[in-house]
mmCIF file of C-alpha atoms in Angstrom:
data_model
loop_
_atom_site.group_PDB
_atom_site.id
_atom_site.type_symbol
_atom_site.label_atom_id
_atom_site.label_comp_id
_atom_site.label_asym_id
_atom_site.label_seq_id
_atom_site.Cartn_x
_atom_site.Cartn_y
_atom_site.Cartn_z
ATOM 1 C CA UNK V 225 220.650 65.068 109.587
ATOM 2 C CA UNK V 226 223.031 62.202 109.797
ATOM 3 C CA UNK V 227 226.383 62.347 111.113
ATOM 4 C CA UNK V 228 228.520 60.839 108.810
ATOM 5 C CA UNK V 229 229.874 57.887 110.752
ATOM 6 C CA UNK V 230 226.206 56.801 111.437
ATOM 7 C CA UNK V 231 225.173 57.171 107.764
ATOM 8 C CA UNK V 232 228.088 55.175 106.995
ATOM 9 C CA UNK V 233 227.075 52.120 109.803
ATOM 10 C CA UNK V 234 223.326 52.340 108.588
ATOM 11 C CA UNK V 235 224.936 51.624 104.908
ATOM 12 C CA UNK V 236 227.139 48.958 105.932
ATOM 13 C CA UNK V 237 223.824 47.479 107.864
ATOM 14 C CA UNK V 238 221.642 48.193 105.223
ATOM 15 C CA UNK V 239 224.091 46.505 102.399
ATOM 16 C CA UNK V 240 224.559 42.984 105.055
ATOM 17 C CA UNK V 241 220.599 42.717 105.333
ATOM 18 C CA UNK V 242 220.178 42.931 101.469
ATOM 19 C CA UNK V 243 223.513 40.442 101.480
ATOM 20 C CA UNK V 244 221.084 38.407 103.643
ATOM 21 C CA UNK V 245 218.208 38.515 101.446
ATOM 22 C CA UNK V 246 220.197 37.526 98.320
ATOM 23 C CA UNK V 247 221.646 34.658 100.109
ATOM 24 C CA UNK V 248 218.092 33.003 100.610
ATOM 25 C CA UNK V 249 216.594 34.579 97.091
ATOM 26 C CA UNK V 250 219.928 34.573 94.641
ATOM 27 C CA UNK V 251 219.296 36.077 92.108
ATOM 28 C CA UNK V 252 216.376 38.924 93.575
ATOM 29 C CA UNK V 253 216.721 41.385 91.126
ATOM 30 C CA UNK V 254 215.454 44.305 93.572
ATOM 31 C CA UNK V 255 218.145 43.252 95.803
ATOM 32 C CA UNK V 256 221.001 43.232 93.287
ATOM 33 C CA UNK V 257 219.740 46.358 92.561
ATOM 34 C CA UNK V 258 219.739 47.799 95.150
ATOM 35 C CA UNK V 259 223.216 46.674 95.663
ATOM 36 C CA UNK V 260 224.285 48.491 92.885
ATOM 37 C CA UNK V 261 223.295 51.515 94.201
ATOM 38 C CA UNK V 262 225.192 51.216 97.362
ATOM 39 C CA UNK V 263 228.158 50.380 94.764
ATOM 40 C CA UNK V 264 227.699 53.381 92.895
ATOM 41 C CA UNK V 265 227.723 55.451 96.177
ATOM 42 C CA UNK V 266 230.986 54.131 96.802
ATOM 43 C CA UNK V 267 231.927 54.701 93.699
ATOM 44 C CA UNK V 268 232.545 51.171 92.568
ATOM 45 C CA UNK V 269 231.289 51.697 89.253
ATOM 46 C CA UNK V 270 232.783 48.074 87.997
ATOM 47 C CA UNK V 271 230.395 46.718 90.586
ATOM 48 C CA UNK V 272 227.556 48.413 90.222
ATOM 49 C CA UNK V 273 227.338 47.924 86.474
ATOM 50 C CA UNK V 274 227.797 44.286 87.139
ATOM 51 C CA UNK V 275 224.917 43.822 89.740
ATOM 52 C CA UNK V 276 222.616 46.060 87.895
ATOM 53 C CA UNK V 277 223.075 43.483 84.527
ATOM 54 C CA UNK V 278 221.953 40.774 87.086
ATOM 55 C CA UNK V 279 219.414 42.618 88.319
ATOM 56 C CA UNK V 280 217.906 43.359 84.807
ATOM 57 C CA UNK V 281 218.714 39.317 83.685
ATOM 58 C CA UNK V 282 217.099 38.134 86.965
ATOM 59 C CA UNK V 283 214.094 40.594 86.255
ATOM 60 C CA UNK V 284 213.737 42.473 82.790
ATOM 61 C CA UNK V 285 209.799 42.658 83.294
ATOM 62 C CA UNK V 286 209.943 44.362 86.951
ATOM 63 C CA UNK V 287 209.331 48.462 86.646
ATOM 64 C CA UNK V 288 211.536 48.797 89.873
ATOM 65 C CA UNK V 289 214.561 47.062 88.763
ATOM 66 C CA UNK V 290 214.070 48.544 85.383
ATOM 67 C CA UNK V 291 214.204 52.484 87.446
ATOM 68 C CA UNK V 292 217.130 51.454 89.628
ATOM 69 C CA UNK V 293 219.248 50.366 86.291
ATOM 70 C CA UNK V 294 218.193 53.759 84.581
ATOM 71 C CA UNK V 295 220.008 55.348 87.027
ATOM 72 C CA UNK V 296 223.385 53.506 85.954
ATOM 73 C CA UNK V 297 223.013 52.123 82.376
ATOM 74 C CA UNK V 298 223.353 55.731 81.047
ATOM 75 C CA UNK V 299 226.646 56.938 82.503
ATOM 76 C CA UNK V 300 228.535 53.098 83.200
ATOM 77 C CA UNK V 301 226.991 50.780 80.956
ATOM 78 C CA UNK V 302 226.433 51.090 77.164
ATOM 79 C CA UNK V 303 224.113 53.293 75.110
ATOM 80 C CA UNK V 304 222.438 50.227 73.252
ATOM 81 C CA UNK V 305 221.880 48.643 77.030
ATOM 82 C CA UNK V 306 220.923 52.189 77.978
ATOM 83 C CA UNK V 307 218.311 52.648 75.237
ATOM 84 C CA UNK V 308 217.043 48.817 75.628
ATOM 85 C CA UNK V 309 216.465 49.747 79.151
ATOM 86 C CA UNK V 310 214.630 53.012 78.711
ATOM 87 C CA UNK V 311 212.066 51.257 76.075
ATOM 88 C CA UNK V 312 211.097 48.584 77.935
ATOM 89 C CA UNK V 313 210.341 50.133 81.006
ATOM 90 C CA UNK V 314 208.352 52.820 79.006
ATOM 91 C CA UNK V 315 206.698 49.982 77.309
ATOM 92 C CA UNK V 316 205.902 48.202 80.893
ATOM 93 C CA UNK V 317 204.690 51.748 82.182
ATOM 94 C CA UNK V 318 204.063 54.390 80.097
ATOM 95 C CA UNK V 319 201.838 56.773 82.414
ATOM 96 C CA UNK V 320 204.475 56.223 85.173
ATOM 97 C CA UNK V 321 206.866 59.739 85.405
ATOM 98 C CA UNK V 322 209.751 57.273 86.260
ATOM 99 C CA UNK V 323 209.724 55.738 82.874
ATOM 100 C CA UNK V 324 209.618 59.221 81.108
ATOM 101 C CA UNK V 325 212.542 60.387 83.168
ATOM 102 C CA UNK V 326 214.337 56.733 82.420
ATOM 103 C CA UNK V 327 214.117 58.026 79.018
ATOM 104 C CA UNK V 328 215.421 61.426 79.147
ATOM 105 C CA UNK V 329 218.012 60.410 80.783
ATOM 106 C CA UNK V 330 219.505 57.783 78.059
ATOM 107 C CA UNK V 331 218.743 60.564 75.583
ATOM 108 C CA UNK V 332 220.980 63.281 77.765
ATOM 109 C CA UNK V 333 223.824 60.591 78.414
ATOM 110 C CA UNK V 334 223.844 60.249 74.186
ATOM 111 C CA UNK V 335 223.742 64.038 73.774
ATOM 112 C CA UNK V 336 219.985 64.128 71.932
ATOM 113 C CA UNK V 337 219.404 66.914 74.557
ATOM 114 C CA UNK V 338 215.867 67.924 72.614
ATOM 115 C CA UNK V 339 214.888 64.832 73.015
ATOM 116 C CA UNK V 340 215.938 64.386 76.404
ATOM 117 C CA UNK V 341 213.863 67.823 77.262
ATOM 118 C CA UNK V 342 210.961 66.822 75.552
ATOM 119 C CA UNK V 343 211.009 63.319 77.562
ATOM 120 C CA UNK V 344 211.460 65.036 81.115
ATOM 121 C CA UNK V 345 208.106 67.684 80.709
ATOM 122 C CA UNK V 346 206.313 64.364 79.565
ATOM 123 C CA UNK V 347 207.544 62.732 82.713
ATOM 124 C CA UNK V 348 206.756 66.476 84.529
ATOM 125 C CA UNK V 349 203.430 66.328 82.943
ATOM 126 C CA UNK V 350 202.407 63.174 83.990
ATOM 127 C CA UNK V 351 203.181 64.258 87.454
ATOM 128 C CA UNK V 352 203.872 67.511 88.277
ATOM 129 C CA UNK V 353 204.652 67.144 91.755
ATOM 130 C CA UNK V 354 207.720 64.931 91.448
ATOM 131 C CA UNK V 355 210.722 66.444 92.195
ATOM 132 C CA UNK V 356 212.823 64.123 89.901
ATOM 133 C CA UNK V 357 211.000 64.914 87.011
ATOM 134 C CA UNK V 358 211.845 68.828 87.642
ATOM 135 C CA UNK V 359 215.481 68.441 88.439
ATOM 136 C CA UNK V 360 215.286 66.078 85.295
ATOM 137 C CA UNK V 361 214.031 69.276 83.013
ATOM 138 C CA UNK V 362 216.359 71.516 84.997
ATOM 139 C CA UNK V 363 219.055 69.463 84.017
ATOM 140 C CA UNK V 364 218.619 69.245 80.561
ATOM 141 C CA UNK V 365 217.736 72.517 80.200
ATOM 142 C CA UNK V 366 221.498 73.500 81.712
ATOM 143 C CA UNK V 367 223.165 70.761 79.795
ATOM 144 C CA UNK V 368 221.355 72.426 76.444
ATOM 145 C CA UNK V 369 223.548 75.919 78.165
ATOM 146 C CA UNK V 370 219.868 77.583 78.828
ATOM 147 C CA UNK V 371 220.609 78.225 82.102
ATOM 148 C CA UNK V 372 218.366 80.936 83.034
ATOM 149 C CA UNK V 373 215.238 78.613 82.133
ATOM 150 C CA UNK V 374 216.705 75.560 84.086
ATOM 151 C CA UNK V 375 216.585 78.386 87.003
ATOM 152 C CA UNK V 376 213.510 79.411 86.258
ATOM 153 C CA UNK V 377 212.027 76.016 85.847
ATOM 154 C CA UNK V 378 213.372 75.116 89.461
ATOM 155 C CA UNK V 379 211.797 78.460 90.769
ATOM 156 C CA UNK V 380 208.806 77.503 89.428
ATOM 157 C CA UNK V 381 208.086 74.488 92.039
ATOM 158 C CA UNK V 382 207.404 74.805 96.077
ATOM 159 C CA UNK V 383 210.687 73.639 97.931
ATOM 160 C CA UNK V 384 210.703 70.412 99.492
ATOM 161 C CA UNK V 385 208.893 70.263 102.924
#
């Protein structure tokens, strides 16, 4: 475990060599992307909305940056963005658990919590091991108050080694 003054250098390091990158590839939608991520860490949600709609201009057809904006579009961008999103990275990928889990979450954000269960056991189902796709179905299950089956569900799965 990382003390927090060196996870907070490797961050700064990490967010200068992707600074780097952009500077000879503007426009590198994996980079903004990941950019935005740092900004959401840091809770500069402004930002991180910003570089995640460049991300998604400079690369609408690229499953990655299509995952990292599913992660923001939901909560700081807007549904209709959100929804566009979710759909055409399902439509790039629709066997890929990350897609599924893209979904549910736009459908959770817009309170259509059935629909946001029934799109995180399709993203469980199409791979049972990831852990995302469990918290995902945990999570909806607590947000739809069952709370004893979002425990259960979590029980259900071998902790992380």
């Amino acid at each position: 475990v990382l003390d927090p003054d060196e996870a907070a250098r490797l961050l700064l390091q990490a967010e200068r060599e992707i600074r780097k990158g952009l500077a000879i590839t503007p426009g590198l939608g994996l980079g903004l992307g990941a950019l935005a991520g740092i900004d959401s860490r840091e809770m500069r949600y402004r930002e991180c909305l910003e570089k995640t709609r460049q991300a998604i201009a400079s690369a609408h057809t690229d499953p990655q940056v299509l995952t990292y904006a599913s992660n923001f579009l939901p909560w700081f961008g807007t549904l209709a963005e959100a929804e566009h999103n979710a759909e055409q990275l399902l439509s790039l990928d629709p066997l890929n658990s990350a897609s599924w889990i893209s979904r549910s979450q736009t459908f959770l954000a817009s309170g259509r919590f059935e629909q946001a269960a029934e799109a995180a056991r399709k993203g469980l189902e199409l791979a049972p091991e990831n852990h995302s796709a469990m918290n995902m179905v945990a999570l909806v299950l607590a947000a739809m108050g069952r709370y004893d089956e979002a425990v259960a569900a979590i029980g259900n799965y071998a902790p992380l080694k």
